Structure formats: C-alpha cells, structure tokens
Amino acid sequence: MRNKKKLNIVLAGQANVGKSVIFNHLTGLHQHIGNWAGKTVEKAEGTLFYKGYSIDVLDLPGIYSLTTYSLEELISREYIAVQKPDFVINVVSATNLERNLLFTLQLLELERPIVIALNMFDLIKHKGIEIDFQKLEELLNVPIVPTIGAQRKGLTKVLDSGIKLIRNSASKHKSLLKYGKEVEERIEVLIKDLANIKTLYPKRWLAIKLLEKDKAIEMLINNTGVLSKTKKLINELEKIHGHDSSIVIAQERCFLSSQILQKVMKITKPKKITLSEKWGNVTSHKFWGYLIMVTILLLMFLSVFQFGDWFSSMLEKIGSGFHTKWDAVFGVSVLASLAWSAIEGVIALIEIALPYIIPFYLILFLLEDWGYLARVAFLTDSFMHRMGVHGKACIPLILGFGCNVPACLSCRIMETERERFLTGFLTTLVPCAAVTVIIMGLVGKFVGIGWALGLYLFAIIVIFILGKIASKILPGEPTELIMEMPEYKQPNLKTVILQTWFRLKKFICIATPVVVISGVIIEAVRLLNGLPFIANLLSPITVNWLGLPSITGILLILGILRKELILVMLATLMGTTNFIEVMTPVQMITLALVSMFYIPCVATIAALWKEFGWKKTLIISLFEITFAIVIAGIISKILTILWI
C-alpha cells in the first residue's frame, strides 16, 4: 500500500450498472470531470474522506470488456494494470449477473485487489431470483458486498472490504478459476515463454490476450520467438475448436460465467412481467416505440425551447440597462468599449446559451437515468447507420437544436474516435436556437412559415447526405450498436443535478475565454473602422455571388460571436425591423441559408477545439464556410430565376 492514509481506488463496470450513482454518492461535490491526457474520453475523479483515509476515486468509462475495440477499453485496462490502484470496485448489476460476470472474469485476470459491489440487489427480489453471494464470493475468491446504490446501502461495507483486503498485503489476488483443458495448456506454455519479458502486466493476462490476437499486446511484446510460438498455439486451438481463437476464449468465459451462475442463482417463483418490463416492451416496439419516441423528444424540444426562450427573455430584460450604466460610470472611450465588449460576451453567454443548456441537460440526464435513452439509440440505429454512425448519435444531434456547444461535448458517448468526430461534424450543421431566431424572425415572419420549415427540412437532408459522404471519406469502419437495454428505474435526482452542474461548469470554462477574446477582437476592428473595409473586401462573395447587400459581410463576421446578432445588427444597420422594405424574399432566404450552414459560433468552435484539436476544428470551419457560400449562392440564383 502506497500510503496508509492515502488510497487510490477505481470504479469499473459495464454500462447501466449504477456506477455513476455510486460515484456521486461517494464523492459528492468533491469531484471534477475532465479528459484523459491527450484523449477525448471523459475522466471523472473525486475525493472521499473515510475513517481517517483520504481516498481518491476514479470512475472508469462504462465498458463491456477489456479488449481494444474502443479507446475506453484500452484506457481502462492500462490504468488498472499500469497505475495499479490500491483496489478496484467492480460494480455488477445483480439483475444481469451472467453478462456482468464476463467483465468481472477479465478484471480478475489483471490480478489486482477487487471488491465486487453487487448492485441493485433489491430489484432481483421482484423477479423471484435468489443469489447466494457468499457462494459467489468463494468461487471468485474476492469480497462481494450486496449494494443498493440509489439508496446508499452497502457502500461503506464496500470501502471496509477494500481497506481490509489491501491491509493483508501477503494475500494473492490471482483468480482460482480456470478455462478448458486445451486453452489452459496453451496459456501455461505462453506464461513460461513470457517469464523473461518485463512488462507491468500479469503474465497470465498477457498469455490470454496473445491467444485472443490482441494487436496492442502483440506490439507490446514484440518478441519474434514468443509471437511465433503464439501463432502455432493459436493454430492448434483453432484446429481443435473450428473457430477463431478469440472466439474460443470468449466462449470459455461465457461457459465459465454460466457455470458460476448455475451454482449461485436460483429461481424461487415463476417470473411475472412487471409494469416496468411491459413499458420497456412498448417503448421498444416497431410501431409504438417510434410514436412514443417522437412524442417524448418533441415534448423535450418544446419544453427546452419554451423555457429557454422565457428564461433568455427574462435575463435580457434584467441586463438591458447594463450598457447604459457602464457608459455612465466609465464614459465613452476606446478602453471602456473594449472592456464592455468582454463583459458583453459573458452576458450574451448567460442570456443566450445557458437558458437552453440547463433544461436540456436536466431532461437529458433524467431520461438517461430513467433508462429511456438506450431505447432512443436502439430505435434510431438503423437510420443513423445510413449516415455512418449508430443510434447513440441521435442524442448529440437532437441536443444541437438547443445549442451546438453541449451537442459537441456530448459526442464523447460515441465509442470510437472516428464516430466522435463524424458526429461532432454533423452536430455543427444542426440549426441551433440562435439560428432558429434568424429563420423564424426573417424567413418565417416575412416570407412565410412554409419556407422556414422548408429550411429545416433542407438542413436535415444536407446533414444526411454529408454524413454519408463523410463516413465514406473518413478512415475506419463504423461500429455496430452493442448495448444493454437497462431496466426502467426511478431517476436519482441528486445524480441528475450533479451531472448537469458538472457539464454546465465545463461548458462555461470552455466557452467563456473564447467568447471574451473574440468579442474584444471584433470590437477593436470596429473601433478602427475596419468593418466597412471588410464588408467591401467580401462584396465579391456577398454581393456578386450571394446577391446580398454588401453590409451582410459585417453581419456574417459578427455572427461568429453570436448567430442571433445577425438579425439584431441587420435591424441596426438597415435602420428598420421591417426587413421586407430593404431585402427581397430571395435575399432573406439566402441570408438564412448562409447563417444556417457557415462556421458555428465561437463557443461551438471552442467546444470543437477542446474535443478534437485545432486541426480538425479548422477543417470543419473552413469546409462549412465554403459549403455555406457555395450552396447558398446556387440556391439564390435558382430562386432568382424561379421567383414570381
């Protein structure tokens, strides 16, 4: 043990086992969320003070195995094996023990001190299931504690078991479980061959991974003799079983898990279909499921939009006199104007983004904790696959209608770097609430609601087409959606509020510096009378190609700070809010199109930069500027010819 008063522990487990609830109960407000160094995978850490111990708790990503199919899996196994936490809390769902044991068996192979938190223990009683956890403890040779995470039951016993486990430093943490004879014989051969190879990983675990054809481990070993022997042993296994060796190992784990389950679980009474299960069947139905999904998502969107619109308007009224008061106190000067532009950026962030982000995150995490988001991903998977991603991508895309910033940040729910980037790119094309202000306030009001809705339909078609094209261009293969359908349960309000708060805090930290800096730069250009020069410089594009008034060049630049500024500044520069007097319907549609597709606002750019790096952010920004100009220009010319 590194320090008897300082412990490092990790929570590991599959998705939807209640891991986040346990993490939040253990750490409370003493936690923060960031990224793993150099990775886009989320990292949740917290601190717990218990019985004189200062315990650092790390919540590993929810994964189903310790292979290298995803970045999360690679990070998790490297952390456990290399960083060697004092002990691992393996959170296991008692309602789906057999599947969870597949992950537990892989954790045991890493030979670290493990305590199993058998979570949701109360739910199995309603299913007529009994689990002999003491027998399970004997078979796995690790402490097992029944827990009810949502009610905080059993959590102190988990910590006590872990502390007791590591105090006995002489104890071995090797699994007593063995696979079939043919597999074990070849594992033993490889263990002997690996004896002189120095790595931080257990030799038995390395041997198993080599037989599974794990590319990362093959590169790590990089020993011709061992790899040659491995290939020979793999060929022998495949000849005996008639399957790929990785499938053979997977089958061995499944068989072992099944054997354990037969010894520790029994059905005490015929299973009755609960109300929760009936609702689960309805919400996954091929007809009713889609109808319910559309209804829930529509209510979600309307609630967020209505609340956001009301809250935003209220905040705007509160802050409406700030500029006048600022001028009265500091006067009108270059320095005062630059300082105000920085403050104005923060005010804009509070007035525009937060009113939509807060309710969206609250509802999103409520639906997730309830268990419904998994159904949405399942229902939309087929359609999303046509765009090169899977069903989970619908969550960021839906979120984008409220604000592109949290949409970009939520792309980390996707399994691979390729799908994260593809989803992030598509979310920036979704018309956010600020773009909605332009579409409805310009096209909907002066051209017709039909044209406004047509723009939304056109945006959806464009997103679908660009998604298909991008999925063909980006290297790598799309992954299939493999996820467990969690049971519906009562959402934990504290967990939902904490998750919302940490996401909100992260958004503010990312967006605020960029908004402030860009606001000051634009104000400096304005004070230097540079905006008219820029407008004239852009006139070949805005006037000659797009057919817009030359002043729109300034509007599009200001729109980088806040898209809704386009409409506000249009009224200011044109001297009227009756835009039909100064612009034709075709010009209004064209301006709305450009605003809809060109580079997102600076807050979104900051989120992209944070998630994908400056190179990919630059690629997305340049592409969308070019695409918006080209597509809007083409449509402008077509409408000019056809407009009556």
XYZ file of C-alpha atoms in Angstrom:
644
model
C 0.000 0.000 0.000
C 1.450 3.362 -1.073
C 0.331 5.373 1.951
C -1.844 4.048 4.732
C -3.732 7.337 4.910
C -3.931 7.929 1.161
C -5.684 5.488 -1.176
C -6.380 5.440 -4.906
C -9.356 3.340 -5.986
C -11.296 2.937 -9.224
C -14.879 2.085 -10.089
C -15.102 -0.319 -13.018
C -18.106 -1.962 -14.626
C -20.334 -2.258 -17.614
C -22.744 0.466 -18.690
C -26.050 0.895 -16.818
C -24.983 -0.863 -13.620
C -25.374 2.194 -11.355
C -21.672 3.071 -11.318
C -22.235 6.832 -11.679
C -24.765 6.837 -8.831
C -22.267 5.131 -6.521
C -19.502 7.516 -7.644
C -21.682 10.560 -6.911
C -22.696 9.233 -3.502
C -19.080 8.512 -2.569
C -17.567 11.792 -3.740
C -20.470 14.291 -3.648
C -19.251 17.748 -4.640
C -15.604 16.739 -4.204
C -15.266 15.712 -7.830
C -14.391 17.071 -11.236
C -14.762 15.907 -14.799
C -12.053 16.282 -17.416
C -10.406 14.302 -20.191
C -7.687 11.693 -20.084
C -4.372 13.209 -21.135
C -4.309 13.567 -24.905
C -7.653 11.738 -25.264
C -11.264 12.771 -25.815
C -12.504 10.154 -23.365
C -14.095 11.614 -20.249
C -12.427 11.179 -16.891
C -14.394 11.598 -13.637
C -12.396 11.902 -10.419
C -13.371 12.689 -6.865
C -12.151 12.599 -3.275
C -13.638 10.734 -0.336
C -12.693 11.110 3.346
C -13.465 7.916 5.235
C -12.256 6.619 8.612
C -9.108 8.726 8.530
C -8.341 7.865 4.913
C -8.168 10.324 2.048
C -9.432 8.257 -0.883
C -9.104 9.401 -4.496
C -11.874 7.784 -6.545
C -11.677 7.394 -10.326
C -14.784 6.415 -12.291
C -13.617 4.438 -15.325
C -15.736 4.545 -18.509
C -18.629 2.086 -18.681
C -17.367 -0.734 -20.910
C -18.303 -4.324 -21.682
C -14.828 -5.862 -21.979
C -11.095 -5.196 -21.659
C -10.261 -5.765 -25.305
C -9.104 -2.957 -27.623
C -12.313 -2.488 -29.582
C -12.630 1.038 -28.187
C -10.430 3.736 -26.693
C -12.315 3.470 -23.390
C -11.429 -0.210 -23.067
C -7.758 0.430 -23.785
C -7.603 3.290 -21.271
C -9.362 1.265 -18.566
C -7.141 -1.789 -18.746
C -3.948 0.278 -18.973
C -4.919 2.291 -15.909
C -5.710 -0.773 -13.792
C -2.597 -2.699 -14.856
C -0.054 0.141 -15.088
C -1.205 2.686 -12.465
C -2.105 -0.143 -10.092
C -4.862 1.413 -7.933
C -4.995 0.193 -4.339
C -8.191 -1.670 -5.125
C -10.870 -1.884 -7.785
C -14.583 -1.696 -7.037
C -16.228 -3.794 -9.714
C -19.859 -2.613 -9.853
C -22.020 -5.508 -11.036
C -25.751 -5.441 -11.748
C -27.479 -8.201 -9.797
C -30.297 -8.127 -12.378
C -27.949 -9.194 -15.187
C -25.318 -11.191 -13.369
C -24.283 -13.593 -16.137
C -23.393 -10.854 -18.606
C -21.652 -8.758 -15.938
C -19.552 -11.729 -14.873
C -17.935 -11.765 -18.334
C -16.360 -8.406 -17.489
C -15.541 -9.488 -13.914
C -13.603 -12.518 -15.193
C -11.458 -10.218 -17.334
C -10.833 -7.906 -14.364
C -9.713 -10.873 -12.277
C -7.149 -11.724 -14.958
C -5.419 -8.382 -14.238
C -4.656 -9.697 -10.709
C -5.490 -6.509 -8.825
C -7.299 -6.331 -5.438
C -11.010 -6.351 -6.300
C -14.206 -5.839 -4.321
C -17.444 -6.619 -6.112
C -20.395 -4.317 -5.401
C -23.405 -6.470 -6.290
C -25.639 -3.507 -7.092
C -29.437 -3.215 -7.498
C -29.736 -6.157 -5.135
C -33.269 -5.113 -4.207
C -34.581 -5.497 -7.771
C -33.920 -9.236 -8.019
C -36.475 -9.963 -5.301
C -39.242 -8.692 -7.584
C -38.017 -11.078 -10.258
C -38.207 -14.080 -7.986
C -34.427 -14.580 -8.052
C -32.107 -15.528 -5.215
C -28.326 -15.097 -5.380
C -26.056 -16.867 -2.896
C -23.434 -14.113 -2.809
C -21.383 -15.942 -0.173
C -21.033 -18.908 -2.527
C -20.204 -16.470 -5.337
C -17.522 -14.953 -3.108
C -15.945 -18.380 -2.613
C -15.948 -19.176 -6.326
C -14.452 -15.840 -7.411
C -12.133 -15.541 -4.384
C -12.947 -11.842 -3.922
C -15.105 -9.944 -1.376
C -18.689 -9.425 -2.551
C -20.979 -6.837 -0.989
C -24.688 -6.530 -1.917
C -25.469 -2.845 -2.525
C -28.380 -0.592 -3.427
C -26.530 2.391 -4.866
C -29.584 4.604 -5.260
C -30.244 4.286 -1.508
C -26.560 4.360 -0.446
C -26.942 0.911 1.103
C -23.811 -1.223 1.346
C -21.362 1.472 0.184
C -19.482 1.727 3.496
C -19.190 -2.087 3.581
C -17.616 -1.953 0.111
C -14.999 0.507 1.359
C -14.398 -1.526 4.533
C -13.899 -4.682 2.452
C -11.440 -2.916 0.150
C -9.408 -1.485 3.045
C -9.351 -4.884 4.756
C -8.281 -6.515 1.503
C -5.230 -4.308 0.950
C -4.168 -4.457 4.608
C -3.459 -8.133 4.042
C -0.507 -7.382 1.764
C 0.536 -11.038 1.685
C -2.704 -12.144 0.047
C -2.615 -13.135 -3.593
C -5.113 -11.637 -5.951
C -4.994 -14.344 -8.575
C -8.194 -15.902 -9.823
C -8.750 -19.555 -8.941
C -10.965 -20.048 -11.982
C -9.661 -22.000 -14.929
C -10.727 -22.386 -18.543
C -10.953 -25.616 -20.543
C -8.016 -28.021 -20.722
C -6.935 -27.133 -24.284
C -6.888 -23.413 -23.512
C -5.180 -23.748 -20.112
C -2.401 -25.917 -21.556
C -1.533 -23.241 -24.104
C -1.798 -20.452 -21.541
C 0.779 -22.283 -19.381
C 3.142 -22.659 -22.342
C 2.983 -18.934 -23.079
C 3.432 -17.984 -19.400
C 6.769 -19.843 -19.415
C 7.831 -18.135 -22.663
C 6.905 -14.734 -21.215
C 8.881 -15.288 -17.985
C 11.871 -13.209 -19.091
C 9.864 -10.432 -20.727
C 9.484 -7.408 -18.450
C 6.101 -5.692 -18.541
C 3.713 -4.218 -16.000
C 1.011 -6.698 -16.978
C 0.445 -10.116 -15.343
C 1.931 -12.964 -17.390
C -1.289 -14.998 -17.442
C -3.246 -11.977 -18.694
C -0.662 -11.395 -21.438
C -0.874 -15.046 -22.478
C -4.675 -14.880 -22.741
C -4.511 -11.652 -24.742
C -1.988 -13.145 -27.146
C -4.313 -16.095 -27.737
C -7.104 -13.554 -28.364
C -4.933 -11.949 -31.096
C -4.822 -8.636 -29.248
C -2.817 -6.343 -31.567
C -1.828 -3.912 -28.811
C -0.299 -6.734 -26.746
C 1.463 -8.211 -29.785
C 3.110 -4.820 -30.355
C 3.983 -4.580 -26.648
C 5.670 -7.996 -26.545
C 7.494 -7.526 -29.878
C 9.401 -10.784 -29.429
C 9.703 -12.907 -32.559
C 10.067 -16.159 -30.635
C 7.034 -15.581 -28.419
C 4.870 -14.337 -31.304
C 5.900 -17.307 -33.437
C 5.017 -19.714 -30.604
C 1.721 -17.868 -30.107
C 0.818 -18.288 -33.770
C 1.481 -22.015 -33.530
C -0.648 -22.363 -30.383
C -3.451 -20.329 -31.958
C -3.454 -22.627 -34.997
C -3.710 -25.651 -32.670
C -6.650 -24.115 -30.790
C -8.469 -23.184 -33.977
C -7.941 -26.664 -35.399
C -9.401 -28.264 -32.250
C -12.413 -25.953 -31.934
C -13.019 -24.948 -35.548
C -13.300 -21.275 -34.565
C -11.112 -18.198 -34.411
C -9.042 -18.283 -31.206
C -10.556 -15.023 -29.952
C -13.993 -16.632 -30.196
C -12.683 -19.706 -28.364
C -11.554 -17.558 -25.402
C -14.877 -15.681 -25.425
C -16.758 -18.992 -25.397
C -14.667 -20.185 -22.450
C -15.610 -17.080 -20.480
C -19.285 -17.484 -21.363
C -19.229 -21.126 -20.285
C -17.440 -20.261 -17.031
C -19.913 -17.464 -16.313
C -22.823 -19.821 -16.974
C -21.348 -22.488 -14.681
C -20.908 -19.966 -11.869
C -24.452 -18.735 -12.303
C -25.877 -22.252 -12.007
C -24.166 -22.639 -8.648
C -25.169 -19.312 -7.086
C -28.553 -18.412 -8.562
C -31.978 -19.999 -8.322
C -35.488 -19.003 -9.341
C -37.815 -19.084 -6.348
C -41.088 -18.450 -8.177
C -42.363 -18.075 -11.753
C -41.343 -14.727 -13.155
C -44.162 -12.224 -13.609
C -43.937 -9.453 -16.145
C -43.668 -6.218 -14.181
C -45.131 -2.870 -15.225
C -41.592 -1.660 -15.932
C -40.972 -4.597 -18.284
C -44.288 -4.030 -20.058
C -43.361 -0.373 -20.588
C -39.934 -1.484 -21.817
C -41.564 -3.731 -24.426
C -43.896 -0.958 -25.591
C -41.112 1.661 -25.894
C -39.034 -0.745 -27.999
C -41.965 -1.750 -30.249
C -41.507 -1.319 -34.019
C -44.551 0.981 -34.203
C -45.490 2.235 -30.739
C -41.837 2.688 -29.840
C -41.319 5.255 -32.606
C -44.571 7.044 -31.792
C -43.612 7.335 -28.117
C -40.072 8.400 -29.038
C -41.274 11.191 -31.328
C -43.723 12.370 -28.647
C -41.116 12.378 -25.862
C -38.447 14.081 -27.980
C -40.939 16.639 -29.264
C -42.066 17.433 -25.709
C -38.425 17.606 -24.677
C -37.574 20.015 -27.506
C -40.632 22.194 -26.900
C -40.013 22.293 -23.143
C -36.389 23.301 -23.604
C -37.221 25.844 -26.283
C -40.145 27.373 -24.396
C -38.307 27.508 -21.077
C -35.115 28.727 -22.749
C -36.990 31.414 -24.660
C -38.741 32.612 -21.496
C -35.623 32.481 -19.334
C -33.490 34.144 -22.019
C -36.021 36.979 -22.426
C -36.127 37.471 -18.662
C -32.329 37.651 -18.435
C -32.221 40.072 -21.376
C -34.648 42.397 -19.570
C -32.519 42.250 -16.429
C -29.353 43.035 -18.365
C -30.886 45.554 -20.794
C -29.685 48.622 -18.872
C -26.165 47.388 -18.114
C -24.578 49.063 -21.149
C -26.072 52.458 -20.296
C -24.896 52.138 -16.678
C -21.439 51.102 -17.869
C -21.164 54.182 -20.104
C -22.411 56.392 -17.276
C -19.725 55.085 -14.900
C -16.734 54.659 -17.253
C -17.634 57.049 -20.041
C -17.147 56.529 -23.762
C -13.562 55.626 -24.622
C -11.606 53.005 -26.517
C -10.600 51.193 -23.325
C -14.139 51.299 -21.947
C -15.549 49.967 -25.236
C -13.053 47.072 -25.312
C -13.767 46.243 -21.674
C -17.506 46.345 -22.307
C -17.158 44.002 -25.309
C -15.557 41.420 -22.985
C -18.355 41.815 -20.428
C -20.974 41.766 -23.184
C -19.644 38.396 -24.363
C -20.145 36.901 -20.909
C -23.613 38.442 -20.629
C -24.500 37.022 -24.053
C -23.327 33.601 -22.915
C -25.561 33.809 -19.845
C -28.544 35.222 -21.730
C -28.427 33.020 -24.827
C -26.698 29.701 -24.157
C -27.365 28.852 -20.505
C -31.188 29.170 -20.629
C -31.245 26.394 -23.236
C -28.369 24.293 -21.931
C -29.553 23.962 -18.318
C -33.023 22.483 -19.041
C -31.642 20.363 -21.873
C -29.053 18.714 -19.658
C -31.561 18.223 -16.849
C -34.047 16.464 -19.124
C -31.294 14.542 -20.918
C -29.854 13.124 -17.692
C -33.343 12.411 -16.345
C -34.111 10.343 -19.441
C -30.732 8.634 -19.202
C -31.075 7.773 -15.508
C -34.636 6.600 -16.126
C -33.320 4.223 -18.789
C -35.008 5.702 -21.865
C -32.031 6.999 -23.872
C -30.914 3.456 -24.613
C -34.304 2.885 -26.317
C -33.854 6.026 -28.428
C -30.443 4.785 -29.572
C -31.933 1.371 -30.391
C -34.866 2.798 -32.381
C -32.763 5.253 -34.404
C -29.844 2.896 -35.003
C -30.978 1.784 -38.478
C -31.395 5.354 -39.739
C -28.154 6.550 -38.143
C -26.223 3.715 -39.764
C -27.126 5.185 -43.134
C -25.121 8.243 -42.056
C -22.125 6.168 -40.982
C -22.771 6.281 -37.219
C -25.017 4.326 -34.858
C -28.091 5.140 -32.810
C -26.336 6.933 -29.951
C -25.507 9.778 -32.379
C -29.128 10.901 -32.323
C -28.609 12.316 -28.802
C -25.984 14.934 -29.781
C -27.923 15.745 -32.966
C -31.122 16.374 -31.015
C -29.183 18.369 -28.443
C -27.855 20.531 -31.297
C -31.313 22.037 -31.859
C -30.937 23.680 -28.466
C -27.246 24.586 -28.644
C -24.354 23.191 -30.676
C -21.918 23.512 -27.760
C -23.341 20.799 -25.456
C -24.054 18.780 -28.604
C -20.334 18.752 -29.438
C -19.381 17.938 -25.853
C -21.852 15.040 -25.742
C -20.208 13.344 -28.746
C -17.970 11.501 -26.305
C -20.796 8.977 -25.784
C -19.717 7.529 -29.148
C -17.364 4.562 -28.878
C -14.600 5.385 -31.361
C -12.602 8.489 -32.296
C -13.913 8.211 -35.860
C -17.559 8.251 -34.766
C -16.959 11.051 -32.261
C -15.503 13.272 -34.962
C -18.169 12.381 -37.528
C -20.956 13.057 -35.014
C -19.286 16.304 -33.907
C -19.097 17.478 -37.513
C -22.779 16.723 -38.113
C -23.930 18.445 -34.906
C -22.421 21.752 -36.095
C -24.793 21.648 -39.076
C -27.891 21.345 -36.889
C -29.829 24.663 -36.705
C -29.458 25.723 -33.061
C -31.753 28.060 -31.113
C -29.787 31.116 -32.311
C -30.227 30.067 -35.949
C -33.901 29.475 -35.235
C -34.151 33.160 -34.289
C -32.870 34.068 -37.777
C -35.024 31.541 -39.644
C -38.230 32.419 -37.817
C -37.560 36.144 -37.389
C -36.538 36.686 -41.012
C -37.920 33.950 -43.283
C -40.861 32.766 -41.190
C -42.123 36.276 -40.488
C -41.582 37.942 -43.881
C -41.515 35.105 -46.453
C -43.804 32.515 -44.873
C -43.745 29.738 -42.287
C -43.697 27.141 -45.072
C -40.355 28.454 -46.326
C -38.988 28.461 -42.765
C -39.988 24.818 -42.219
C -38.579 24.044 -45.659
C -35.181 25.311 -44.498
C -35.277 22.888 -41.561
C -36.157 20.027 -43.884
C -33.352 21.057 -46.212
C -30.910 21.103 -43.263
C -31.892 17.545 -42.312
C -31.364 16.363 -45.914
C -27.969 18.095 -46.059
C -26.885 16.534 -42.737
C -27.910 13.098 -44.003
C -26.048 13.470 -47.335
C -22.886 14.963 -45.803
C -22.946 12.238 -43.157
C -22.954 9.538 -45.809
C -20.148 11.253 -47.746
C -18.017 11.875 -44.645
C -18.446 8.269 -43.474
C -17.029 7.100 -46.813
C -14.064 9.506 -46.671
C -13.042 9.045 -43.026
C -10.745 6.041 -42.492
C -12.002 3.162 -40.378
C -15.139 1.091 -40.197
C -18.390 2.082 -38.450
C -19.072 0.088 -35.293
C -22.255 -1.799 -34.608
C -24.503 -0.757 -31.740
C -23.989 -3.270 -28.943
C -25.575 -2.031 -25.763
C -27.644 -3.355 -22.928
C -31.247 -2.266 -22.532
C -31.324 -1.131 -18.895
C -34.419 -1.619 -16.832
C -36.543 1.433 -16.151
C -35.942 2.811 -12.696
C -36.741 5.931 -10.733
C -34.183 8.623 -11.628
C -31.873 9.727 -8.837
C -32.432 13.490 -8.615
C -29.122 14.205 -6.879
C -27.188 12.376 -9.593
C -29.079 14.239 -12.321
C -28.408 17.637 -10.703
C -24.726 16.834 -10.138
C -24.247 15.666 -13.735
C -25.979 18.810 -15.001
C -23.836 21.035 -12.801
C -20.529 19.473 -13.877
C -21.456 19.645 -17.577
C -22.556 23.248 -17.153
C -19.351 24.161 -15.335
C -17.274 22.586 -18.082
C -19.207 24.443 -20.783
C -18.621 27.772 -19.018
C -14.891 27.071 -18.644
C -14.580 26.214 -22.338
C -16.774 28.904 -23.858
C -16.104 31.977 -21.701
C -12.455 32.669 -22.658
C -13.141 32.291 -26.380
C -16.254 34.463 -26.314
C -14.458 37.215 -24.377
C -11.346 37.240 -26.592
C -13.256 37.146 -29.876
C -15.605 39.889 -28.669
C -12.681 42.165 -27.865
C -11.056 41.486 -31.258
C -14.251 42.279 -33.190
C -14.799 45.439 -31.151
C -11.207 46.524 -31.820
C -11.750 46.066 -35.563
C -14.949 48.106 -35.325
C -13.216 50.940 -33.447
C -10.540 51.027 -36.126
C -13.293 51.372 -38.757
C -12.248 48.052 -40.186
C -15.730 46.572 -40.579
C -16.693 48.647 -43.688
C -13.359 47.712 -45.247
C -14.051 44.039 -44.550
C -17.566 44.410 -45.979
C -16.139 45.815 -49.235
C -13.484 43.122 -49.272
C -16.189 40.442 -49.023
C -18.517 42.064 -51.565
C -17.440 39.746 -54.449
C -18.911 36.928 -52.348
C -21.796 38.658 -50.583
C -22.966 40.877 -53.459
C -21.779 39.219 -56.680
C -22.234 35.582 -55.733
C -24.875 35.545 -52.984
C -26.829 38.577 -54.224
C -26.976 40.124 -50.744
C -26.480 43.750 -49.642
C -22.764 44.486 -49.047
C -23.442 45.199 -45.366
C -24.140 41.490 -44.788
C -20.389 40.843 -44.835
C -20.205 42.613 -41.476
C -23.225 40.659 -40.223
C -21.646 37.310 -41.001
C -18.467 38.279 -39.152
C -20.456 39.381 -36.096
C -22.425 36.155 -36.386
C -19.282 34.213 -35.491
C -19.621 35.661 -31.998
C -23.383 35.122 -31.744
C -25.556 33.978 -34.633
C -28.597 35.899 -33.405
C -26.518 39.100 -33.670
C -27.036 38.820 -37.435
C -30.693 39.753 -37.056
C -30.049 42.376 -34.360
C -27.295 44.100 -36.348
C -29.312 43.850 -39.569
C -32.014 45.969 -37.945
C -29.407 48.409 -36.604
C -27.515 48.826 -39.874
C -30.631 48.928 -42.057
C -32.436 51.280 -39.680
C -35.625 49.195 -39.632
C -37.050 45.935 -38.308
C -39.417 45.681 -41.272
C -36.883 43.804 -43.360
C -39.204 43.385 -46.355
C -38.578 47.080 -47.077
C -34.822 46.604 -47.526
C -34.455 42.985 -48.676
C -36.154 40.726 -51.194
C -37.595 37.329 -50.144
C -34.781 35.595 -52.052
C -32.174 37.622 -50.149
C -33.805 36.709 -46.841
C -33.770 33.003 -47.689
C -30.159 33.253 -48.881
C -29.014 35.031 -45.712
C -30.794 32.424 -43.587
C -29.108 29.608 -45.560
C -25.638 31.065 -45.122
C -26.276 31.672 -41.417
C -27.518 28.109 -41.009
C -24.523 26.339 -42.545
C -21.462 28.550 -42.175
C -18.933 28.358 -39.339
C -20.558 27.865 -35.901
C -20.308 30.477 -33.163
C -17.081 30.880 -31.188
C -18.443 28.887 -28.242
C -19.014 25.914 -30.558
C -15.560 26.376 -32.079
C -14.128 26.268 -28.540
C -16.007 23.027 -27.822
C -14.762 21.501 -31.091
C -11.209 22.568 -30.282
C -11.464 21.003 -26.839
C -12.847 17.721 -28.147
C -10.999 17.231 -31.441
C -7.994 19.568 -31.532
C -7.302 22.696 -33.594
C -6.549 20.897 -36.887
C -9.901 19.133 -37.094
C -11.677 22.267 -35.868
C -10.021 24.271 -38.644
C -11.027 21.667 -41.240
C -14.671 21.742 -40.109
C -14.734 25.564 -40.028
C -13.179 26.022 -43.480
C -15.394 23.372 -45.020
C -18.588 24.856 -43.589
C -17.691 28.401 -44.688
C -17.061 27.146 -48.226
C -20.095 24.880 -48.266
C -22.447 27.597 -46.938
C -21.285 30.107 -49.549
C -21.483 27.639 -52.452
C -24.859 26.088 -51.604
C -26.491 29.429 -50.676
C -25.202 31.026 -53.889
C -26.534 28.216 -56.068
C -29.959 28.274 -54.401
C -30.030 32.086 -54.578
C -29.532 32.031 -58.335
C -32.121 29.279 -58.814
C -34.696 31.138 -56.707
C -33.972 34.412 -58.519
C -34.851 32.713 -61.813
C -37.925 30.898 -60.480
C -39.293 33.514 -58.061
C -42.551 35.083 -59.191
